[in-house]
Short mmCIF file of C-alpha atoms and ligand atoms in Angstrom, two decimals:
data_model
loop_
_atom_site.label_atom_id
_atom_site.label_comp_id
_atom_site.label_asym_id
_atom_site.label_seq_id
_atom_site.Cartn_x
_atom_site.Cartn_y
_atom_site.Cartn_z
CA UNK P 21 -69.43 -111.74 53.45
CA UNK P 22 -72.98 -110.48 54.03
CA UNK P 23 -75.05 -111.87 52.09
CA UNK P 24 -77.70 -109.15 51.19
CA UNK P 25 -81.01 -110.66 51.92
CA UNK P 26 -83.53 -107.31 52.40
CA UNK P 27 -86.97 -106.93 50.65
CA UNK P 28 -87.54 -111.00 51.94
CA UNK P 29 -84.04 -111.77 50.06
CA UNK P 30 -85.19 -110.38 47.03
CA UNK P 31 -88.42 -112.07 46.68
CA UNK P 32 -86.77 -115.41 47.17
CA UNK P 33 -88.15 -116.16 51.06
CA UNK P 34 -86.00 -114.69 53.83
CA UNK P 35 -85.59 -118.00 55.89
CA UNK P 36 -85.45 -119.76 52.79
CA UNK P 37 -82.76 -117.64 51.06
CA UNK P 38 -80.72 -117.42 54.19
CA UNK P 39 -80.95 -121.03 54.62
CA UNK P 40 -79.44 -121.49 51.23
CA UNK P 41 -76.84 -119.00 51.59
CA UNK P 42 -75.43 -119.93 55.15
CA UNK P 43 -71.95 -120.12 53.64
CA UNK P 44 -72.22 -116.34 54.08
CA UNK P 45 -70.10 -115.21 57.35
CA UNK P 46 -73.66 -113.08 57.85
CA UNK P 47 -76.88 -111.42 56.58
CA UNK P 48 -77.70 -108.08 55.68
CA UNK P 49 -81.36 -106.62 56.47
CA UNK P 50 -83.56 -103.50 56.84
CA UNK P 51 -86.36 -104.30 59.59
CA UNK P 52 -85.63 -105.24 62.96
CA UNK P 53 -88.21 -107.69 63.06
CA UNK P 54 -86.33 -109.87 60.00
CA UNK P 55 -82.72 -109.52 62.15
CA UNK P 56 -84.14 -110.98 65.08
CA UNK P 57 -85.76 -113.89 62.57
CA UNK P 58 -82.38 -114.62 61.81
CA UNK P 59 -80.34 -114.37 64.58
CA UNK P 60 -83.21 -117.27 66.06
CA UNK P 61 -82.13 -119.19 63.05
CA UNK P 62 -78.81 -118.67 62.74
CA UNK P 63 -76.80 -118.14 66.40
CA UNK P 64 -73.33 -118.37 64.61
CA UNK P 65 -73.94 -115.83 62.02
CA UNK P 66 -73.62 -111.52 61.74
CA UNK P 67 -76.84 -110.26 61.07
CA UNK P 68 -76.74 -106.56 59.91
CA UNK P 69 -79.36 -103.95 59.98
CA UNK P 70 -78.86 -101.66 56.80
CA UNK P 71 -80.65 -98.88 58.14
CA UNK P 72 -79.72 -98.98 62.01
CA UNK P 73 -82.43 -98.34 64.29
CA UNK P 74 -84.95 -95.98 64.44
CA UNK P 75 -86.46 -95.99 68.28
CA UNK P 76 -85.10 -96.03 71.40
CA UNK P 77 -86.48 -99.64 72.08
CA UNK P 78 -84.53 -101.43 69.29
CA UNK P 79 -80.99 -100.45 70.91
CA UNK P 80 -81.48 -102.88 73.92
CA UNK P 81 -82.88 -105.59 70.86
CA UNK P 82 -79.42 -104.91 69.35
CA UNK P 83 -77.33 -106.00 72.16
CA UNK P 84 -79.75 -108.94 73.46
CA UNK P 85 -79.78 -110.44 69.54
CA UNK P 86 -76.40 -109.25 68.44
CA UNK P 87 -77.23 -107.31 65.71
CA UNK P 88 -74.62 -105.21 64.16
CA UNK P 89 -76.61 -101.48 63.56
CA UNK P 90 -75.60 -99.40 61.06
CA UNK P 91 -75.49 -95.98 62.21
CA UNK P 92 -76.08 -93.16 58.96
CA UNK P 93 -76.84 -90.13 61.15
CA UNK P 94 -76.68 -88.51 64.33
CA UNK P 95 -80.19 -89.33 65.61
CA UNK P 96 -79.37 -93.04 65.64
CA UNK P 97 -75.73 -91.88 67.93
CA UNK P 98 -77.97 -90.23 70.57
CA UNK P 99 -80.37 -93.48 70.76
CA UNK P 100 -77.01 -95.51 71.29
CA UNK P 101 -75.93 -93.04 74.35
CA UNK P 102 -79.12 -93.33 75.93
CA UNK P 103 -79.28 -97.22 75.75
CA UNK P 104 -79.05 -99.40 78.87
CA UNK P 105 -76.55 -101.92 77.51
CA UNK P 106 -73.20 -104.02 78.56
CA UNK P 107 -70.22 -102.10 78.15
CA UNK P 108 -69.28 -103.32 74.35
CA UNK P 109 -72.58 -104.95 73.80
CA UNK P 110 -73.72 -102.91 70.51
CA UNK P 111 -71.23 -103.77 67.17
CA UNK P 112 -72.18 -101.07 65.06
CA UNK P 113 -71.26 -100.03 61.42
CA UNK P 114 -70.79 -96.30 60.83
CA UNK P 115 -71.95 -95.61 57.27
CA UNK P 116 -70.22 -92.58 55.46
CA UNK P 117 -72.00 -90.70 52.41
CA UNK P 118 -69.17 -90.58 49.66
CA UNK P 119 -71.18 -89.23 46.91
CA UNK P 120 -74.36 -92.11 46.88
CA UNK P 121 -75.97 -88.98 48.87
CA UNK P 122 -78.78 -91.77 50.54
CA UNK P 123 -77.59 -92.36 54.13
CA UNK P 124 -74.19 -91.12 55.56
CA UNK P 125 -72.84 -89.23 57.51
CA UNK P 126 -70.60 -86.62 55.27
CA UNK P 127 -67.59 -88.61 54.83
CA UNK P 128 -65.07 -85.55 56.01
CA UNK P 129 -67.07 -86.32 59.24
CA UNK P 130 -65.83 -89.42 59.88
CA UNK P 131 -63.15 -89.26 62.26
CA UNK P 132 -65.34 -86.89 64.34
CA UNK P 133 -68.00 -89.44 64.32
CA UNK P 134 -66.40 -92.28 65.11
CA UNK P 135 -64.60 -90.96 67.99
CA UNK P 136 -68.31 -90.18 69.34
CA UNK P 137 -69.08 -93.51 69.28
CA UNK P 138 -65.98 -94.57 70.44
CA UNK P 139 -66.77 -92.66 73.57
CA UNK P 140 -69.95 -94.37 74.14
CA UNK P 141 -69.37 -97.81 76.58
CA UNK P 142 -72.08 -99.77 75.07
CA UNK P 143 -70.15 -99.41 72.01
CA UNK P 144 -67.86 -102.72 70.46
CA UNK P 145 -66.68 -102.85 67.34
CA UNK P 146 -67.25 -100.19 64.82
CA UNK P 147 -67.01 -101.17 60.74
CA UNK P 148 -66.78 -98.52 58.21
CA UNK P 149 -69.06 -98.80 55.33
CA UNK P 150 -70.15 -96.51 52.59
CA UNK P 151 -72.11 -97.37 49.17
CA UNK P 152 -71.43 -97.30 45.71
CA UNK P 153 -73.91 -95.08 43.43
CA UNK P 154 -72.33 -96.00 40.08
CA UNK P 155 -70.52 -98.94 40.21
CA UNK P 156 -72.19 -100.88 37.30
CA UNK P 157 -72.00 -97.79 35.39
CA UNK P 158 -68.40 -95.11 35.53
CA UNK P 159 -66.91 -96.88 38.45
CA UNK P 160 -65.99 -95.97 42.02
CA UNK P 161 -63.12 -94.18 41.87
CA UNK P 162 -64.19 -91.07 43.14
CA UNK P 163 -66.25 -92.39 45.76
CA UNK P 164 -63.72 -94.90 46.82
CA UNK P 165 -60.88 -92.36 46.94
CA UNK P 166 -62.70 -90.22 49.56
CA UNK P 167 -63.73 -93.47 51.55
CA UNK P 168 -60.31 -94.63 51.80
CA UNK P 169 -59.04 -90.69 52.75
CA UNK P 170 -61.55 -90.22 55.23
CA UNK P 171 -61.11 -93.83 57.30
CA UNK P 172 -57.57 -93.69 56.50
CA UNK P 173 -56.18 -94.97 60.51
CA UNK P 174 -59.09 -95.50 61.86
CA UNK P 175 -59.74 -99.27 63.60
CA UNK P 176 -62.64 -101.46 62.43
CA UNK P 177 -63.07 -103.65 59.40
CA UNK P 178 -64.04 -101.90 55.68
CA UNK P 179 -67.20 -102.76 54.05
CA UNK P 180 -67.64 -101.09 50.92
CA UNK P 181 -68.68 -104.02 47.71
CA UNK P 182 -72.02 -104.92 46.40
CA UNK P 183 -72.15 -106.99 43.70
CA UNK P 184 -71.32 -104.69 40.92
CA UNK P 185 -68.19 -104.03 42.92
CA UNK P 186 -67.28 -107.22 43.60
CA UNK P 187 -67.36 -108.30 40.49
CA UNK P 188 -65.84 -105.69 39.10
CA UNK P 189 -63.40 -103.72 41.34
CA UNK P 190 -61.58 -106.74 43.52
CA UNK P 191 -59.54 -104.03 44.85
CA UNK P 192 -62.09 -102.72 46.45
CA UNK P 193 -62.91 -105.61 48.75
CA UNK P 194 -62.52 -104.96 52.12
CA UNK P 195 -63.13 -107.05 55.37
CA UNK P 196 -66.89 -107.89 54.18
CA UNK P 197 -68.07 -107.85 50.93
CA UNK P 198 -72.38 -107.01 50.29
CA UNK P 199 -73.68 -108.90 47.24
CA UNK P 200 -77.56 -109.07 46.78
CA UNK P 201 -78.51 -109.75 43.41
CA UNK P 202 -75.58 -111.95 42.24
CA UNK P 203 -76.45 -114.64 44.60
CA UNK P 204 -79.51 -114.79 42.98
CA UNK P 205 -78.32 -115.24 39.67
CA UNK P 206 -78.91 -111.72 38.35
CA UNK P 207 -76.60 -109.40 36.43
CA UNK P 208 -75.57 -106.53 38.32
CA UNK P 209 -74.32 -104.57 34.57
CA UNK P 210 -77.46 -103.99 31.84
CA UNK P 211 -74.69 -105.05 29.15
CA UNK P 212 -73.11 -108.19 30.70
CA UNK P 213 -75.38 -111.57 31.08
CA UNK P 214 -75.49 -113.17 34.46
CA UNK P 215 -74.47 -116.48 32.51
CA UNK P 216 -71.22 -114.86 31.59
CA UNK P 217 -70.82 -113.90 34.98
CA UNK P 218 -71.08 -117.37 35.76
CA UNK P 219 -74.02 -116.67 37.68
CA UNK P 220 -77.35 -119.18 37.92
CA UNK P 221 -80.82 -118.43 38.08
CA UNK P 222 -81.97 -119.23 41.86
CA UNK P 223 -85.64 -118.38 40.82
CA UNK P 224 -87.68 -120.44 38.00
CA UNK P 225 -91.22 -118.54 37.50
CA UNK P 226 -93.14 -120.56 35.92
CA UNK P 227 -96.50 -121.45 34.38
CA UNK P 228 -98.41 -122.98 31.36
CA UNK P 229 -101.21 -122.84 28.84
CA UNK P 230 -104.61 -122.47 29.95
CA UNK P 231 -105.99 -121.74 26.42
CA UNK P 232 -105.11 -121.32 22.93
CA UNK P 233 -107.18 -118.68 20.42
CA UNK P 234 -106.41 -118.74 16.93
CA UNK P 235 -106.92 -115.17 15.28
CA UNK P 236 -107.38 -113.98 12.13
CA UNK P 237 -105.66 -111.23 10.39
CA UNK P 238 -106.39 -108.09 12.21
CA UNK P 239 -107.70 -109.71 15.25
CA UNK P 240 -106.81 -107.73 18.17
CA UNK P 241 -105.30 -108.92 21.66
CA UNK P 242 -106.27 -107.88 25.14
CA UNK P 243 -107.39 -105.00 27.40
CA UNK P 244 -106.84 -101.67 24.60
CA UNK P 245 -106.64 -103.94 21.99
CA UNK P 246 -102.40 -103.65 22.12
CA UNK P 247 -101.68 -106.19 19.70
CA UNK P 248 -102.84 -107.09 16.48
CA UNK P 249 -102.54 -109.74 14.29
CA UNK P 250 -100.53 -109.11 11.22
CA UNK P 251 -101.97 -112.58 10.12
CA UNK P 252 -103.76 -115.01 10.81
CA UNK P 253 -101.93 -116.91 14.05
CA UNK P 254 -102.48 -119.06 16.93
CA UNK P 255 -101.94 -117.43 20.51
CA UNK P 256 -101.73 -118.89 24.00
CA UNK P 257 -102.87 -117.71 27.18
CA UNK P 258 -100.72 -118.05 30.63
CA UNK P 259 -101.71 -118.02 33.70
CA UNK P 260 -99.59 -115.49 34.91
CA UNK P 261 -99.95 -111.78 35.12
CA UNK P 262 -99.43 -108.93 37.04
CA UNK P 263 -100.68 -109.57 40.56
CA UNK P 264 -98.17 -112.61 40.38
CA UNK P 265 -95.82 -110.14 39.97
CA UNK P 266 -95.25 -110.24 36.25
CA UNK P 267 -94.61 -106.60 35.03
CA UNK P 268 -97.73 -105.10 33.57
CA UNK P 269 -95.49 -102.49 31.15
CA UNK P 270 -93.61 -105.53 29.81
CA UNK P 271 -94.74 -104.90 25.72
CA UNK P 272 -95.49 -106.50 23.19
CA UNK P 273 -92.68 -109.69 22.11
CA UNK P 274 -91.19 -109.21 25.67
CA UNK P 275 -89.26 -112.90 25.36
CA UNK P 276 -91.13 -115.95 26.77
CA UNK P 277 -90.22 -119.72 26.37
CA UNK P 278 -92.87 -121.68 25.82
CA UNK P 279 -92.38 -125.51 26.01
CA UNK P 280 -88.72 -124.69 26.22
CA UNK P 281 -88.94 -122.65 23.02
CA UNK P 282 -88.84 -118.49 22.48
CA UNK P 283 -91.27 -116.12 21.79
CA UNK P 284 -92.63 -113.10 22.90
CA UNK P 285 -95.82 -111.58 24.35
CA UNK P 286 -99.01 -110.63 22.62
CA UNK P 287 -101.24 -107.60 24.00
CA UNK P 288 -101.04 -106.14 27.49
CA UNK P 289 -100.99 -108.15 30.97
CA UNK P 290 -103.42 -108.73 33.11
CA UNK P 291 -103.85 -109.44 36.18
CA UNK P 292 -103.86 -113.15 35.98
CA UNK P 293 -103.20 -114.03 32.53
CA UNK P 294 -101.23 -112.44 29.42
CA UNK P 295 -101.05 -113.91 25.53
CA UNK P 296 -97.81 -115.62 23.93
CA UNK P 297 -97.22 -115.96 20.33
CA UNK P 298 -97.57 -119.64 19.06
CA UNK P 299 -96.82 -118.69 15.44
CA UNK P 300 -93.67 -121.06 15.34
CA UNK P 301 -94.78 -123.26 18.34
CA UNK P 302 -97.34 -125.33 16.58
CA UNK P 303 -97.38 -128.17 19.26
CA UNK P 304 -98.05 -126.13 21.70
CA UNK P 305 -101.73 -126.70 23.24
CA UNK P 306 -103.31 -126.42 26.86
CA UNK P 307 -100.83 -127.57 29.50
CA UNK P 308 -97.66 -126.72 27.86
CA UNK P 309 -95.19 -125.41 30.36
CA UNK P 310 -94.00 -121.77 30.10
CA UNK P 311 -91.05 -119.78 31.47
CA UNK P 312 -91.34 -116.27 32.29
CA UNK P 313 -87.98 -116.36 33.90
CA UNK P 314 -84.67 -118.14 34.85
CA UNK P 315 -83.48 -121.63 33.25
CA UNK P 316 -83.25 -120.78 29.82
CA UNK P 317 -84.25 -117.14 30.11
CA UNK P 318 -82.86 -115.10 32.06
CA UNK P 319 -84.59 -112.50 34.00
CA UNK P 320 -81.93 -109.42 32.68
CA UNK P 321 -83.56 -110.38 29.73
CA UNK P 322 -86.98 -109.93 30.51
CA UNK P 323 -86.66 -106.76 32.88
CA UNK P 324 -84.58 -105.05 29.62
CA UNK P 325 -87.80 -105.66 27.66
CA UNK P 326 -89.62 -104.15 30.48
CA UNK P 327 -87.66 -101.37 31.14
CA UNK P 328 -86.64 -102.42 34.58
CA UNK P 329 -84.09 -104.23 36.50
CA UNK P 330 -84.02 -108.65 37.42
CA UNK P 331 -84.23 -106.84 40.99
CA UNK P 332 -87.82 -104.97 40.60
CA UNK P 333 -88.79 -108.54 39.19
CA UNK P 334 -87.81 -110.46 41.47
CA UNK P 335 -88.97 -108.24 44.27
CA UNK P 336 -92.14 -107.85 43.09
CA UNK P 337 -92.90 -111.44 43.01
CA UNK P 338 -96.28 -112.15 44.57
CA UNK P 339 -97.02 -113.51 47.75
CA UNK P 340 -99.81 -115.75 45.78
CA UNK P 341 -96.96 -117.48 43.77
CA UNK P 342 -96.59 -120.65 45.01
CA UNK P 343 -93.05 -121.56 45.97
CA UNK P 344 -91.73 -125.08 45.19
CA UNK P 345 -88.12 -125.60 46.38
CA UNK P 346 -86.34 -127.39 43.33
CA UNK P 347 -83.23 -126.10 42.71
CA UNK P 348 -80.54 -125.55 45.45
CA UNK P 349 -79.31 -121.59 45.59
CA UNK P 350 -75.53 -121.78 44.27
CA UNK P 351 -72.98 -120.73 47.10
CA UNK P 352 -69.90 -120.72 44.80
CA UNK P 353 -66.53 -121.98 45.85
CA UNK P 354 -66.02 -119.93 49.20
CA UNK P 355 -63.66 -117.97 47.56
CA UNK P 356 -65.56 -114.68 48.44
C1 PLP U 17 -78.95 -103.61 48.56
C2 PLP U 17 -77.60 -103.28 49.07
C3 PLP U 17 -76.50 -104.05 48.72
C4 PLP U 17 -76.55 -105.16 47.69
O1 PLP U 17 -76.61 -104.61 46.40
P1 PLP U 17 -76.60 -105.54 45.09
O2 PLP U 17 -76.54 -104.57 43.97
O3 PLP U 17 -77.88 -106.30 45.10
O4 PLP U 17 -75.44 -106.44 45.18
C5 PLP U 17 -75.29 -103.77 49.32
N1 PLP U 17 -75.17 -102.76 50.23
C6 PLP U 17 -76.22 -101.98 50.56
C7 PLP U 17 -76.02 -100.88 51.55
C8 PLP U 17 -77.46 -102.20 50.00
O5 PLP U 17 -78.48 -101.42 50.33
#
């Protein structure tokens, strides 16, 4: 398995994550600079670059660190010939567009392309990958079909799975399976709850009460005056807003647990702060903790609200967050 850890493993802390998740046979990345991180930290390990390289200089990297490249068109091919490198020192992963229509090389190209690289000495072992645009949604069948046709006899192991896919197609396993965003604890579907997935939250974000304003009927809430009080009600204010990485666009009654109990938001976010409803919290008072996501609330939940994805949240956390290590990231049973 690689264990998907790109955009700093999801917001979670690369060395962090991939300290948690070392049951993985490897980790996946985009930048160069991350791989070689890794590889430091972790000499037994595959460390993948999602995107290959993109200068002639990161070639000879890939053999000195062992990074496995994947290779999506034919500018990265030519870097490859032109590299000083062992014969066999470069494990690369040639990535096949099966309908995604991101980064591939047509898939009906494939044997062509692989018997280029074949040809080329620094060359060792060559995986077959290709990504699934829909699997969360319609499925992979038509993608899948044409991945299968087009490496159909050709050596190397099959990566094809991210999470959606693993969860939900086992057939469609392969040698190495790519989950990101269940090992975080967050759904892959919009309809299906990570808990029924029998996934965990690996990130808390949380907060508490730095005020409390009790409003009268009518009073309004915030920057544009976005909420108003049917009646009259007690509010609290979190520190927490947008340049933590809370979504600004999350609306009014976007859910919220406050001292363990839920409610929703009242007015728009700000940058450091946003209101809660207290109607039916009456014990709540400066210093009560709050949730914005993860035990208890799950961060599906709060990206539906906001018309996003637990990935943009998570992503987006801030680098001004400060990071307590609490909880241990869940690893599962080995099975996958
Ligand atoms: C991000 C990514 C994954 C992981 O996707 P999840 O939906 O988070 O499981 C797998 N493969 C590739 C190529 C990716 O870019």
């Amino acid at each position: 398995m690689w264990a998907v850890v790109k955009a700093n493993a999801y917001g979670h802390g690369l060395v962090r994550a991939a300290r948690a998740l070392s049951a993985a046979d490897g980790f996946a990345v985009l930048d160069m600079e991350d791989a070689v991180r890794l590889r430091a930290a972790h000499p037994h390990h595959g460390v993948l670059l999602l995107e290959g390289i993109f200068q002639a200089e990161e070639a000879v990297l890939l053999a000195e660190h062992r990074i496995t490249a994947v290779v999506h068109e034919p500018g990265q091919i030519a870097i490859l010939r032109a590299a000083v490198a062992s014969p066999g020192s470069i494990a690369v992963c040639l990535k096949l567009n099966t309908g995604m229509n991101r980064l591939g090389f047509p898939a009906d190209q494939a044997r062509a392309v692989y018997q280029a690289l074949r040809e080329l000495p620094q060359v060792g072992e060559i995986g077959l990958m290709t990504h699934f645009a829909d699997a969360d949604g319609e499925g992979i069948a038509g993608q899948f079909q044409r991945y299968e046709d087009s490496v159909r006899g050709l050596a190397g192991p099959r990566s094809v799975a991210n999470s959606a896919t693993l969860l939900r197609f086992p057939e469609a396993r392969g040698d190495w399976v790519r989950p990101g965003i269940m090992l975080y604890g967050g759904s892959p579907f919009s309809g299906q709850s990570a808990e029924s997935l029998g996934l965990r939250p690996a990130m808390h974000l949380t907060s508490s009460l730095i005020a409390v304003q009790s409003l009268a009927a009518g009073d309004r809430v915030g920057y544009g005056h976005t909420f108003q009080a049917p009646r009259s009600m007690r509010i609290g204010i979190v520190a927490c807003g947008y340049a933590d990485g809370y979504p600004r666009h999350a609306p009014n009654g976007t859910p919220v647990l406050v001292g363990g109990r839920r409610t929703g938001t009242v007015g728009r976010v700000s940058m450091d702060m946003m209101g809660v409803d207290l109607s039916l919290i009456p014990d709540a008072e400066i210093g009560t903790p709050v949730t914005l996501w993860g035990a208890g609330l799950p961060a599906d939940e709060v990206a539906s609200a906001a018309g996003t994805v637990s990935y943009e949240l998570f992503c987006a956390l801030a680098p001004r967050v400060p990071v307590s290590e609490t909880a241990q990231f869940h690893t599962g049973d080995g099975q996958i």
